[in-house]
Coordinates of C-alpha atoms in Angstrom, one line a residue:
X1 CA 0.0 0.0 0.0
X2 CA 1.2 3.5 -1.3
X3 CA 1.4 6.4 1.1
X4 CA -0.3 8.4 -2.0
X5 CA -3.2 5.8 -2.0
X6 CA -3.9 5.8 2.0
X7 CA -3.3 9.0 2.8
X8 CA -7.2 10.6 1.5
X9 CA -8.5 7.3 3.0
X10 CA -6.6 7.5 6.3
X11 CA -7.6 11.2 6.8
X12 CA -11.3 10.3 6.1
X13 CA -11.1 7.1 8.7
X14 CA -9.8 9.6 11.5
X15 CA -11.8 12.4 10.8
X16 CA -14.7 9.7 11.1
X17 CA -13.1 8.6 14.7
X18 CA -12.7 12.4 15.6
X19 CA -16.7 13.3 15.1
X20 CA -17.1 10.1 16.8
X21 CA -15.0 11.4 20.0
X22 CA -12.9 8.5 19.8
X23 CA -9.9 8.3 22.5
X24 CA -6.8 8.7 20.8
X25 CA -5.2 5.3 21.7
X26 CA -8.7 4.0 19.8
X27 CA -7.8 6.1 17.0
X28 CA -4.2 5.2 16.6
X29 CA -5.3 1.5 17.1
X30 CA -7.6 1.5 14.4
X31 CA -5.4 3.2 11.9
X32 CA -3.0 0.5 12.6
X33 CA -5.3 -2.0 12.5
X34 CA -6.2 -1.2 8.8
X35 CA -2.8 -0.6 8.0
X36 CA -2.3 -4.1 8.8
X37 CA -4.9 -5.3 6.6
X38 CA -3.8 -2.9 3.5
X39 CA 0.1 -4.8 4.0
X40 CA -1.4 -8.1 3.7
X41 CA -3.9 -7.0 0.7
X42 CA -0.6 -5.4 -1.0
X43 CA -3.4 -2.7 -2.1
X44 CA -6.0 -0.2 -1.0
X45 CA -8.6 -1.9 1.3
X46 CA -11.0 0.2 -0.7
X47 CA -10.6 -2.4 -2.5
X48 CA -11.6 -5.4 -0.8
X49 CA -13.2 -8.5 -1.6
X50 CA -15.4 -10.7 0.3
X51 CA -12.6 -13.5 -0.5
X52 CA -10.0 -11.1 1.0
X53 CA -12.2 -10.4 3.9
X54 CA -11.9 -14.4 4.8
X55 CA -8.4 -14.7 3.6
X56 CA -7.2 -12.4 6.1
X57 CA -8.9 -13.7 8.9
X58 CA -7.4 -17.4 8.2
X59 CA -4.0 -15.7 7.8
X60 CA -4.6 -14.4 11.2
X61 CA -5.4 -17.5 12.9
X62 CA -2.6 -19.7 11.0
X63 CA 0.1 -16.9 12.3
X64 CA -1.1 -17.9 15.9
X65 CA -2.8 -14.2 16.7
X66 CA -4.1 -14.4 19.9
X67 CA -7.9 -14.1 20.1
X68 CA -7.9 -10.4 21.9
X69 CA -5.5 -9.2 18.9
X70 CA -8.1 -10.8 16.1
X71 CA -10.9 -8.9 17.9
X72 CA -9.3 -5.5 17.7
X73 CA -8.7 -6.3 13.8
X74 CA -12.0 -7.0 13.8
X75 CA -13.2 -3.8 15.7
X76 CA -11.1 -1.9 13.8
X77 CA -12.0 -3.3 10.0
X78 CA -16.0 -3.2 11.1
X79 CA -15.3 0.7 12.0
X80 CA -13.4 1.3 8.9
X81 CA -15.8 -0.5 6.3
X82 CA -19.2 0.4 7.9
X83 CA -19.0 4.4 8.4
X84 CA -15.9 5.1 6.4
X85 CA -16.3 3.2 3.3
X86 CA -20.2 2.3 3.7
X87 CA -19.8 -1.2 3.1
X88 CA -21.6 -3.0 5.9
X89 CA -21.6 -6.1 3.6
X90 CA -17.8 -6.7 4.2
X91 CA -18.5 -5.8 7.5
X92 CA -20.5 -8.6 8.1
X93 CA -17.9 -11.1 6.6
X94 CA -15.9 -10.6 10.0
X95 CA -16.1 -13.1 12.6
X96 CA -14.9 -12.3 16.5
X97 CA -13.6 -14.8 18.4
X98 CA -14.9 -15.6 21.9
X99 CA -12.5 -17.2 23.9
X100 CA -13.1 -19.0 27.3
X101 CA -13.2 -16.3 30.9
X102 CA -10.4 -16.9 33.0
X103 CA -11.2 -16.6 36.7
X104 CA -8.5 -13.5 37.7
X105 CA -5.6 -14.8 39.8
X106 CA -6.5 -13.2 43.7
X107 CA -4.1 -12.7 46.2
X108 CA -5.0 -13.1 49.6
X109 CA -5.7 -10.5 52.0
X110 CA -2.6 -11.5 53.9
X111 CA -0.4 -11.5 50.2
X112 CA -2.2 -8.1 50.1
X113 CA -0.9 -6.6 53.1
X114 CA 2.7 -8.1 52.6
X115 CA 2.6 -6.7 49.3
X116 CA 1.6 -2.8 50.3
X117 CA 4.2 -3.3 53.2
X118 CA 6.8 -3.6 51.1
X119 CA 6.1 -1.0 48.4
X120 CA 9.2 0.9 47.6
X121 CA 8.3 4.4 49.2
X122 CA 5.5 6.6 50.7
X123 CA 4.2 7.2 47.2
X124 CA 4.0 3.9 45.3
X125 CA 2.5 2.6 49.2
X126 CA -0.5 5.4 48.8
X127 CA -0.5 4.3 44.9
X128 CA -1.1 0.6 45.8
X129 CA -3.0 0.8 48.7
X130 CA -5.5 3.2 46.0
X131 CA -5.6 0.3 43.3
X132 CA -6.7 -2.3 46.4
X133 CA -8.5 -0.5 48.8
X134 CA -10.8 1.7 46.3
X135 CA -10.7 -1.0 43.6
X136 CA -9.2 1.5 40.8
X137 CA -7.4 1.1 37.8
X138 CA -4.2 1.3 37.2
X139 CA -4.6 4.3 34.7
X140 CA -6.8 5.5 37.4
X141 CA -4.7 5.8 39.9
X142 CA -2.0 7.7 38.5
X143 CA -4.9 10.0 37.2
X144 CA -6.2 10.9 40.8
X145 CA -5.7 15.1 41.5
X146 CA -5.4 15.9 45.1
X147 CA -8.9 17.9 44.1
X148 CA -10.2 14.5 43.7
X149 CA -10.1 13.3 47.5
X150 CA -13.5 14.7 48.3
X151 CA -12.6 13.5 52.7
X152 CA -15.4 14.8 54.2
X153 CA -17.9 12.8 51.8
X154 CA -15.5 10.2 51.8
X155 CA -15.3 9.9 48.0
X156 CA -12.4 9.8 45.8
X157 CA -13.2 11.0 42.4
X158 CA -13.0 9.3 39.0
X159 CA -12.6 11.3 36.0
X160 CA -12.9 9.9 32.6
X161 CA -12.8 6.4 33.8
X162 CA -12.6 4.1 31.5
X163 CA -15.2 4.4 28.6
X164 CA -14.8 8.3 29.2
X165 CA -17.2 7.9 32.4
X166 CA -16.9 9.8 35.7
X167 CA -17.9 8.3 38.8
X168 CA -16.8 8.0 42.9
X169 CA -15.1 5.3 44.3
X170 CA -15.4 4.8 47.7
X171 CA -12.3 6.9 50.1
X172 CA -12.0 4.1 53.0
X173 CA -10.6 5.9 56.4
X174 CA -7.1 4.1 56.5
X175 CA -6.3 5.2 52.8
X176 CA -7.7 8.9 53.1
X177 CA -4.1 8.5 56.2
X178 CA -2.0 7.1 53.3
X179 CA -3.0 9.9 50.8
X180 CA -2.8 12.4 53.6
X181 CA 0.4 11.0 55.1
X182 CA 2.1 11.3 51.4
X183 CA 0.4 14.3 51.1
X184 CA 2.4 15.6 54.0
X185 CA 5.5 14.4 52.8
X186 CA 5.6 15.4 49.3
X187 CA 2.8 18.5 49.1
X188 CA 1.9 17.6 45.5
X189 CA 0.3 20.9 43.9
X190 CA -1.9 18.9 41.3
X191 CA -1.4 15.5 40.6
X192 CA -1.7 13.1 43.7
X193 CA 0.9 10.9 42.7
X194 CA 3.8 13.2 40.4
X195 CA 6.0 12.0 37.9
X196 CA 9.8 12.8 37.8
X197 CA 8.5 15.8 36.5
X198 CA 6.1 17.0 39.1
X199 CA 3.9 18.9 35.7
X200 CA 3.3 15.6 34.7
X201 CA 2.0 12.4 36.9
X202 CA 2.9 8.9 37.6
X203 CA 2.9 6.8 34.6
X204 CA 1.4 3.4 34.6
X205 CA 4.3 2.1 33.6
X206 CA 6.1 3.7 36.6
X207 CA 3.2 2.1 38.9
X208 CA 3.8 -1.2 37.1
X209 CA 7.3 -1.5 38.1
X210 CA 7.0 -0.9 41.5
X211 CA 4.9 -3.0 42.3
X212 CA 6.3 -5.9 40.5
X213 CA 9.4 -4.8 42.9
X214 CA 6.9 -5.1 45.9
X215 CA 5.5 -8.2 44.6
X216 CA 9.4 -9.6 44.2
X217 CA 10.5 -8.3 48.3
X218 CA 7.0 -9.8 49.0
X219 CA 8.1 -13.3 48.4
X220 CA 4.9 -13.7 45.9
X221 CA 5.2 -16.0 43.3
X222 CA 2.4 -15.6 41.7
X223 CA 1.9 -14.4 38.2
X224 CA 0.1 -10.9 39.4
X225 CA -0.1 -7.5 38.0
X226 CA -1.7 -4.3 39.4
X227 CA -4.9 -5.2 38.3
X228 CA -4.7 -8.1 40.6
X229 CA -4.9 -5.6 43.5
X230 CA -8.7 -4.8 42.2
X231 CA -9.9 -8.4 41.4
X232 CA -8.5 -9.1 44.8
X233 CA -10.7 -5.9 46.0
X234 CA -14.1 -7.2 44.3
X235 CA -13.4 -10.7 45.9
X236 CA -12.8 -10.0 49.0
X237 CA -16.0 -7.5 49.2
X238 CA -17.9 -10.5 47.9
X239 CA -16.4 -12.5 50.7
X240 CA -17.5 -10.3 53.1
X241 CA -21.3 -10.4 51.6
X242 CA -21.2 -7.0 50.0
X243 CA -24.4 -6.5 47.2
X244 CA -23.0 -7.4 43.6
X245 CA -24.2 -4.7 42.6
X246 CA -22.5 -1.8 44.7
X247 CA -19.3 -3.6 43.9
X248 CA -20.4 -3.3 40.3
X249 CA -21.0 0.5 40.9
X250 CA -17.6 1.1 43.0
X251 CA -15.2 -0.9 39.8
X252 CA -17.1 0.9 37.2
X253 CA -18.5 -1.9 35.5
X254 CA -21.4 -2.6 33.5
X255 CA -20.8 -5.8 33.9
X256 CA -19.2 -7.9 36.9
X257 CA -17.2 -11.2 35.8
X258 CA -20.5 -12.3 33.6
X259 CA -23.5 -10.8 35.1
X260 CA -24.8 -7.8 33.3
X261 CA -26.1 -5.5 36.4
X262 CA -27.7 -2.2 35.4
X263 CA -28.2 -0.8 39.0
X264 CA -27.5 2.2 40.6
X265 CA -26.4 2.8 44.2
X266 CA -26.5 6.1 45.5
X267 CA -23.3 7.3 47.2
X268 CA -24.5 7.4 50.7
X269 CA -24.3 2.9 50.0
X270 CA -20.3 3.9 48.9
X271 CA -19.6 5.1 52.0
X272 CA -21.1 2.7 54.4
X273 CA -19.4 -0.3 53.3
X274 CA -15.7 -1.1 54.4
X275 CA -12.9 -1.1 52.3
X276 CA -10.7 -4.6 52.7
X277 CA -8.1 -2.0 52.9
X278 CA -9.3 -1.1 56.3
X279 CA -9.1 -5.1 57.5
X280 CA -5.1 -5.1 56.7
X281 CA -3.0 -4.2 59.9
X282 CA -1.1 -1.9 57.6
X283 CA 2.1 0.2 59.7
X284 CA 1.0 4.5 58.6
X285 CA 3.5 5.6 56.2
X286 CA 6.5 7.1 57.6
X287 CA 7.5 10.4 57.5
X288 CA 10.3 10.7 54.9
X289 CA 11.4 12.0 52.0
X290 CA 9.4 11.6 48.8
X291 CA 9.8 8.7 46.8

């Protein structure tokens, strides 16, 4: 595929995604999604076929894609045939794959505790303890403002969640000490948790490695990322009898593991129930110099 050929088509695909309000990590995935396709067609996928259509999805499977990757092609190529070149009929030639739930590897609250204890630093300890004992996400914690800890309604915050939502997630009393005590120690002036560059905040990346670093001091063996902290959160609030559906409120969700709940809880029920955070027998942070 030509750069003279794409380059009217590309524009039109991302002004499409643009009027659409499409996140830009969307938008750069389905450009390169498509690009994919045009490289295996060795032409414009304006000019597709119905036989290419099927000939790149068994070219996919026999070059051992992963199911998740063949489903973003597939988002992508639906997108990029139905509103950009109004073809719905090649749309409908592409197949997703559903592949088989995993149950989420949980650490217990003990591996939890161990974990947080032995986060390098005041900051990725306040971080950590925000992913577990609020249930966030990864890209949410690093997003937090110190505007977002609303203490006296004990509510943290959530802006443009994930599918560009806002909503609160419960503030437990033993992590509003955490944020404070970090607060203390580092007076952050807009972002709760600061990059290197204190304009800029923590990047996930950042997050990541500390606390596989935590994990590793831990003695935890276990394959686990930072999203383990908030299946670990939603199990352990299960354990302890809390409503399905407030958990399904406090992650986020529409959906929780494969129950589709469409219930809301007002945010006086956020506040009464008990973060596992508040269960740990967690030491306060001490009071020393930024991480």
């Amino acid at each position: 595929m030509t750069e003279t050929a794409i380059s009217p088509l590309r524009q039109r695909m991302i002004d499409d995604m643009t009027v659409r309000h499409f996140v830009e990590k969307t938008r750069t995935d389905y450009i390169r999604q498509v690009r994919r396709f045009a490289a295996f067609l060795g032409r414009s996928p304006e000019t597709a076929s119905p036989e290419d259509m099927r000939q790149f999805q068994l070219h996919l499977t026999e070059s051992g894609v992963t199911p998740p990757s063949r489903n973003a092609a597939v988002a992508a190529l639906r997108f990029f045939f139905t509103v950009t070149l109004d073809r719905a009929d090649l749309a409908r030639r592409l197949t997703v794959v559903h592949e088989p739930r995993k149950v989420p590897l949980i650490l217990s609250p003990a591996e939890v505790a161990q974990l947080l204890e032995a986060a390098p630093g005041p900051k990725y300890k306040a971080a950590l303890s925000a992913a577990y004992g609020a249930g966030l996400r990864v890209s949410e914690v690093v997003a937090l403002k110190v505007s977002d800890i609303a203490s006296q309604r004990m509510l943290l915050r959530i802006e443009q969640g994930k599918g560009r939502k806002d909503r609160y997630a419960m503030l437990s009393p033993q992590l509003l000490e955490l944020l404070r005590d970090w607060w203390r120690i580092a007076r952050p002036p807009v972002w709760l948790f600061p990059g290197q560059n204190p304009v800029n905040p923590l990047t996930t990346r950042q997050l990541n490695r500390a606390f596989h670093a935590a994990a590793q001091q831990a003695g935890i063996t276990k394959r686990v990322s930072p999203h383990t902290l908030r299946h670990s959160f939603a199990t352990h609030l299960l354990e302890q009898n809390i409503d399905i559906r407030v958990i399904q409120v406090l992650l986020g969700h529409a959906k929780l593991e494969t129950t589709a709940l469409d219930t809301r809880v007002a945010t006086t029920t956020i506040r009464a129930v008990m973060s596992p955070l508040d269960r740990l027998t967690l030491l306060r942070t001490e009071h020393q110099p930024p991480a």
